[in-house]
CSV table of C-alpha atoms in Angstrom, one decimal:
chain,number,residue,atom,x,y,z
A,1,GLY,CA,16.3,-5.4,-10.7
A,2,ALA,CA,12.9,-4.0,-11.9
A,3,GLY,CA,10.2,-6.1,-10.0
A,4,VAL,CA,6.4,-6.5,-11.3
A,5,SER,CA,4.7,-3.8,-12.9
A,6,GLN,CA,0.8,-2.8,-13.3
A,7,SER,CA,-1.3,-0.7,-15.5
A,8,PRO,CA,-3.1,1.2,-15.5
A,9,SER,CA,-3.0,1.5,-10.8
A,10,ASN,CA,-6.8,3.3,-10.8
A,11,LYS,CA,-9.3,2.6,-13.6
A,12,VAL,CA,-12.9,3.8,-13.0
A,13,THR,CA,-15.9,2.6,-16.0
A,14,GLU,CA,-19.2,2.5,-16.5
A,15,LYS,CA,-20.8,-0.8,-15.6
A,16,GLY,CA,-21.2,-2.8,-19.0
A,17,LYS,CA,-18.1,-1.6,-20.7
A,18,ASP,CA,-14.7,-3.4,-20.9
A,19,VAL,CA,-11.8,-3.3,-19.6
A,20,GLU,CA,-8.2,-4.1,-20.2
A,21,LEU,CA,-5.6,-4.6,-17.4
A,22,ARG,CA,-2.2,-4.8,-17.8
A,23,CYS,CA,0.8,-7.3,-16.0
A,24,ASP,CA,4.7,-7.0,-16.7
A,25,PRO,CA,6.5,-9.9,-14.5
A,26,ILE,CA,9.9,-10.0,-13.4
A,27,SER,CA,12.3,-11.0,-16.7
A,28,GLY,CA,12.7,-14.6,-16.2
A,29,HIS,CA,9.7,-15.9,-14.3
A,30,THR,CA,8.4,-18.3,-15.4
A,31,ALA,CA,5.3,-18.6,-13.7
A,32,LEU,CA,2.3,-15.7,-13.5
A,33,TYR,CA,-0.4,-15.6,-11.5
A,34,TRP,CA,-3.5,-13.2,-10.9
A,35,TYR,CA,-5.9,-12.5,-8.1
A,36,ARG,CA,-8.4,-10.3,-6.4
A,37,GLN,CA,-8.9,-8.2,-3.6
A,38,SER,CA,-12.3,-7.5,-2.8
A,39,LEU,CA,-13.4,-5.8,0.5
A,40,GLY,CA,-14.6,-8.0,2.8
A,41,GLN,CA,-13.7,-10.5,0.9
A,42,GLY,CA,-9.4,-11.1,1.4
A,43,LEU,CA,-7.6,-12.0,-1.6
A,44,GLU,CA,-9.0,-14.6,-4.5
A,45,PHE,CA,-7.1,-16.9,-7.1
A,46,LEU,CA,-7.9,-16.1,-10.8
A,47,ILE,CA,-6.2,-17.7,-12.9
A,48,TYR,CA,-2.5,-18.9,-13.9
A,49,PHE,CA,-0.1,-19.3,-16.5
A,50,GLN,CA,3.1,-21.5,-16.3
A,51,GLY,CA,5.7,-21.5,-19.5
A,52,ASN,CA,4.1,-22.9,-22.3
A,53,SER,CA,1.4,-24.7,-20.7
A,54,ALA,CA,-2.7,-24.5,-20.7
A,55,PRO,CA,-3.5,-21.2,-18.0
A,56,ASP,CA,-5.2,-22.4,-15.2
A,57,LYS,CA,-8.6,-21.0,-14.5
A,58,SER,CA,-10.0,-22.2,-11.7
A,59,GLY,CA,-10.2,-19.5,-10.1
A,60,LEU,CA,-12.3,-16.9,-12.7
A,61,PRO,CA,-15.3,-15.7,-11.7
A,62,SER,CA,-17.5,-15.8,-14.4
A,63,ASP,CA,-16.9,-16.3,-18.2
A,64,ARG,CA,-16.8,-12.2,-18.0
A,65,PHE,CA,-13.3,-12.6,-17.0
A,66,SER,CA,-10.1,-14.1,-19.4
A,67,ALA,CA,-6.5,-13.6,-19.7
A,68,GLU,CA,-3.8,-14.4,-21.9
A,69,ARG,CA,-0.1,-14.3,-21.4
A,70,THR,CA,1.9,-13.3,-24.9
A,71,GLY,CA,5.5,-14.3,-24.7
A,72,GLY,CA,5.7,-15.8,-22.3
A,73,SER,CA,6.4,-12.6,-20.7
A,74,VAL,CA,3.2,-10.2,-19.9
A,75,SER,CA,-0.7,-10.7,-19.7
A,76,THR,CA,-3.3,-9.1,-19.6
A,77,LEU,CA,-6.9,-9.6,-17.5
A,78,THR,CA,-9.3,-8.9,-19.5
A,79,ILE,CA,-13.3,-8.1,-18.2
A,80,GLN,CA,-16.4,-7.7,-20.6
A,81,ARG,CA,-19.5,-6.2,-19.2
A,82,THR,CA,-18.3,-5.0,-15.8
A,83,GLN,CA,-20.2,-5.0,-13.3
A,84,GLN,CA,-20.1,-3.1,-9.9
A,85,GLU,CA,-18.9,-6.3,-8.1
A,86,ASP,CA,-15.6,-6.3,-10.3
A,87,SER,CA,-14.8,-3.3,-8.5
A,88,ALA,CA,-11.7,-4.8,-6.1
A,89,VAL,CA,-8.0,-3.8,-7.0
A,90,TYR,CA,-6.6,-6.7,-9.0
A,91,LEU,CA,-3.1,-8.0,-8.6
A,92,CYS,CA,-0.9,-10.0,-10.3
A,93,ALA,CA,2.1,-11.4,-9.5
A,94,SER,CA,5.4,-14.0,-10.2
A,95,SER,CA,7.3,-16.3,-9.7
A,96,TRP,CA,9.9,-19.1,-10.5
A,97,GLU,CA,8.7,-22.2,-9.2
A,98,LEU,CA,12.1,-23.3,-7.7
A,99,ALA,CA,11.1,-26.6,-5.8
A,100,GLY,CA,10.0,-26.4,-2.3
A,101,SER,CA,9.7,-21.8,-2.2
A,102,TYR,CA,7.1,-20.8,-4.2
A,103,GLU,CA,7.8,-17.4,-3.5
A,104,GLN,CA,5.5,-15.3,-5.3
A,105,TYR,CA,6.0,-11.2,-6.1
A,106,PHE,CA,3.9,-8.9,-6.0
A,107,GLY,CA,2.7,-6.0,-8.2
A,108,PRO,CA,1.8,-3.4,-6.7
A,109,GLY,CA,-1.9,-3.3,-8.4
A,110,THR,CA,-4.9,-2.1,-10.5
A,111,ARG,CA,-8.4,-0.3,-8.3
A,112,LEU,CA,-11.2,-1.3,-10.3
A,113,THR,CA,-13.9,0.8,-9.6
A,114,VAL,CA,-17.2,0.2,-11.8
A,115,THR,CA,-19.7,2.8,-11.3
B,1,GLY,CA,-10.0,-28.3,1.5
B,2,ASN,CA,-6.9,-26.1,2.1
B,3,SER,CA,-7.3,-23.3,3.9
B,4,VAL,CA,-5.8,-20.4,6.8
B,5,THR,CA,-7.1,-19.1,9.3
B,6,GLN,CA,-6.2,-15.9,11.4
B,7,MET,CA,-7.0,-13.8,14.0
B,8,GLU,CA,-9.2,-10.8,13.2
B,9,GLY,CA,-8.6,-7.4,13.2
B,10,PRO,CA,-7.9,-4.4,13.6
B,11,VAL,CA,-4.8,-5.2,16.4
B,12,THR,CA,-3.8,-2.6,19.0
B,13,LEU,CA,-1.0,-2.2,20.8
B,14,SER,CA,1.2,0.2,21.5
B,15,GLU,CA,5.2,1.3,20.2
B,16,GLU,CA,7.5,-1.5,22.1
B,17,ALA,CA,5.0,-4.2,22.8
B,18,PHE,CA,4.9,-7.7,22.0
B,19,LEU,CA,2.9,-9.0,19.1
B,20,THR,CA,1.5,-12.4,18.3
B,21,ILE,CA,-0.8,-12.9,15.3
B,22,ASN,CA,-2.4,-16.4,15.4
B,23,CYS,CA,-1.7,-18.1,12.1
B,24,THR,CA,-3.4,-21.9,11.5
B,25,TYR,CA,-4.2,-24.1,8.4
B,26,THR,CA,-5.4,-26.9,7.2
B,27,ALA,CA,-3.5,-28.7,3.7
B,28,THR,CA,-3.4,-31.9,2.4
B,29,GLY,CA,0.2,-32.4,1.6
B,30,TYR,CA,3.3,-29.9,2.9
B,31,PRO,CA,3.1,-26.7,2.0
B,32,SER,CA,5.0,-23.8,2.0
B,33,LEU,CA,4.4,-21.0,4.6
B,34,PHE,CA,4.4,-17.8,4.2
B,35,TRP,CA,3.4,-14.1,5.9
B,36,TYR,CA,2.9,-11.3,3.6
B,37,VAL,CA,2.6,-7.6,5.0
B,38,GLN,CA,1.2,-4.6,3.0
B,39,TYR,CA,1.6,-1.6,4.0
B,40,PRO,CA,-0.9,1.5,3.3
B,41,GLY,CA,-0.4,2.8,0.0
B,42,GLU,CA,1.7,0.0,-0.6
B,43,GLY,CA,1.5,-3.4,-2.5
B,44,LEU,CA,1.9,-7.3,-0.9
B,45,GLN,CA,5.5,-7.4,0.3
B,46,LEU,CA,6.4,-11.0,1.3
B,47,LEU,CA,8.2,-10.9,5.0
B,48,LEU,CA,8.7,-13.9,5.8
B,49,LYS,CA,8.6,-18.2,4.7
B,50,ALA,CA,8.9,-21.2,5.9
B,51,THR,CA,8.7,-24.4,3.5
B,52,LYS,CA,9.3,-27.0,5.6
B,53,ALA,CA,8.0,-28.4,9.6
B,54,ASP,CA,9.9,-27.0,12.3
B,55,ASP,CA,12.2,-24.2,9.8
B,56,LYS,CA,12.4,-20.5,11.5
B,57,GLY,CA,11.0,-17.6,9.1
B,58,SER,CA,12.2,-14.1,10.3
B,59,ASN,CA,12.6,-10.4,8.5
B,60,LYS,CA,13.0,-7.0,10.0
B,61,GLY,CA,13.0,-8.7,14.0
B,62,PHE,CA,9.3,-11.1,12.8
B,63,GLU,CA,9.4,-14.3,13.0
B,64,ALA,CA,7.2,-17.4,12.9
B,65,THR,CA,7.3,-21.7,13.1
B,66,TYR,CA,6.1,-24.1,11.2
B,67,ARG,CA,4.3,-25.8,13.5
B,68,LYS,CA,3.2,-29.2,11.7
B,69,GLU,CA,1.8,-30.7,15.1
B,70,THR,CA,-0.2,-27.8,15.3
B,71,THR,CA,-1.3,-26.5,11.8
B,72,SER,CA,0.2,-22.8,13.1
B,73,PHE,CA,2.6,-20.5,12.0
B,74,HIS,CA,1.9,-17.7,14.2
B,75,LEU,CA,3.7,-14.3,13.4
B,76,GLU,CA,5.6,-13.2,16.3
B,77,LYS,CA,7.5,-10.0,17.2
B,78,GLY,CA,10.0,-8.6,20.2
B,79,SER,CA,9.4,-5.2,20.0
B,80,VAL,CA,7.1,-3.3,18.0
B,81,GLN,CA,6.5,0.0,16.0
B,82,VAL,CA,4.8,2.5,14.4
B,83,SER,CA,6.1,2.1,11.2
B,84,ASP,CA,4.9,-1.4,11.9
B,85,SER,CA,1.0,-0.7,11.5
B,86,ALA,CA,0.7,-2.3,8.5
B,87,VAL,CA,-2.3,-5.5,7.3
B,88,TYR,CA,-0.5,-9.1,7.6
B,89,PHE,CA,-1.9,-12.1,5.4
B,90,CYS,CA,-0.9,-16.1,6.4
B,91,ALA,CA,-0.5,-17.6,3.8
B,92,LEU,CA,0.1,-21.4,2.2
B,93,SER,CA,1.2,-22.8,-1.3
B,94,GLY,CA,2.5,-25.7,-2.6
B,95,VAL,CA,-0.6,-27.6,-2.3
B,96,ASP,CA,-2.3,-27.5,-6.0
B,97,SER,CA,-1.1,-28.2,-8.8
B,98,ASN,CA,-1.1,-24.7,-10.0
B,99,TYR,CA,0.8,-23.4,-6.7
B,100,GLN,CA,-1.4,-21.1,-6.2
B,101,LEU,CA,-1.2,-19.3,-2.5
B,102,ILE,CA,-4.4,-19.6,0.4
B,103,TRP,CA,-4.8,-16.7,2.2
B,104,GLY,CA,-5.8,-15.4,5.2
B,105,ALA,CA,-8.4,-12.7,5.9
B,106,GLY,CA,-5.7,-10.6,6.9
B,107,THR,CA,-5.1,-8.9,10.2
B,108,LYS,CA,-4.9,-5.0,10.7
B,109,LEU,CA,-1.5,-4.0,12.9
B,110,ILE,CA,-2.3,0.0,14.6
B,111,ILE,CA,0.4,0.4,16.9
B,112,LYS,CA,-0.1,3.6,18.9
B,113,PRO,CA,3.6,5.6,19.7
């Protein structure tokens, strides 16, 4: 079946502009994650959605970052007033969260460059 | 806190050499352990996993054993190929209520023909 898809694959934006990144998880997966992969800093957790529960936003680096998940499926990560330090690859992952497994499937990522 | 430590790269080997990439972890509770691989220009892929102590995960000739006594999950392969060149990430999950993956820094593997 189809895997996790993300769009756009690349985004170049000017400092101060807002951007929206989209994630389509695997159909039926209840959990959705956003991570950020920065050069020299590895991967960091941003936000987690599980079903209809309130999202876990504990990893968001500032209030310029927000995310929503509509209908328990598609998710959008929004970065307002982008800064150069926001440049990174933004990864989305989804999972069933079967007990004892927690296996996550990743999309190809969106490479964001803030100029 | 919960963390994962991997050996620093890059690791450069000749084809058919034996590979070990060390991974140790610190975690409360009983995490699941994973190795993910990122081939050049591609997204992260799950390579193998283990969900409890003494489990061995294996895939594509790679294997790793969940060692609770040494809190380790070292990745091994008996004979590497040029196509194994990639970045390898060790990760754990299941120790936070949100089941987020906690990542090592990644180890770049370069295989020379």
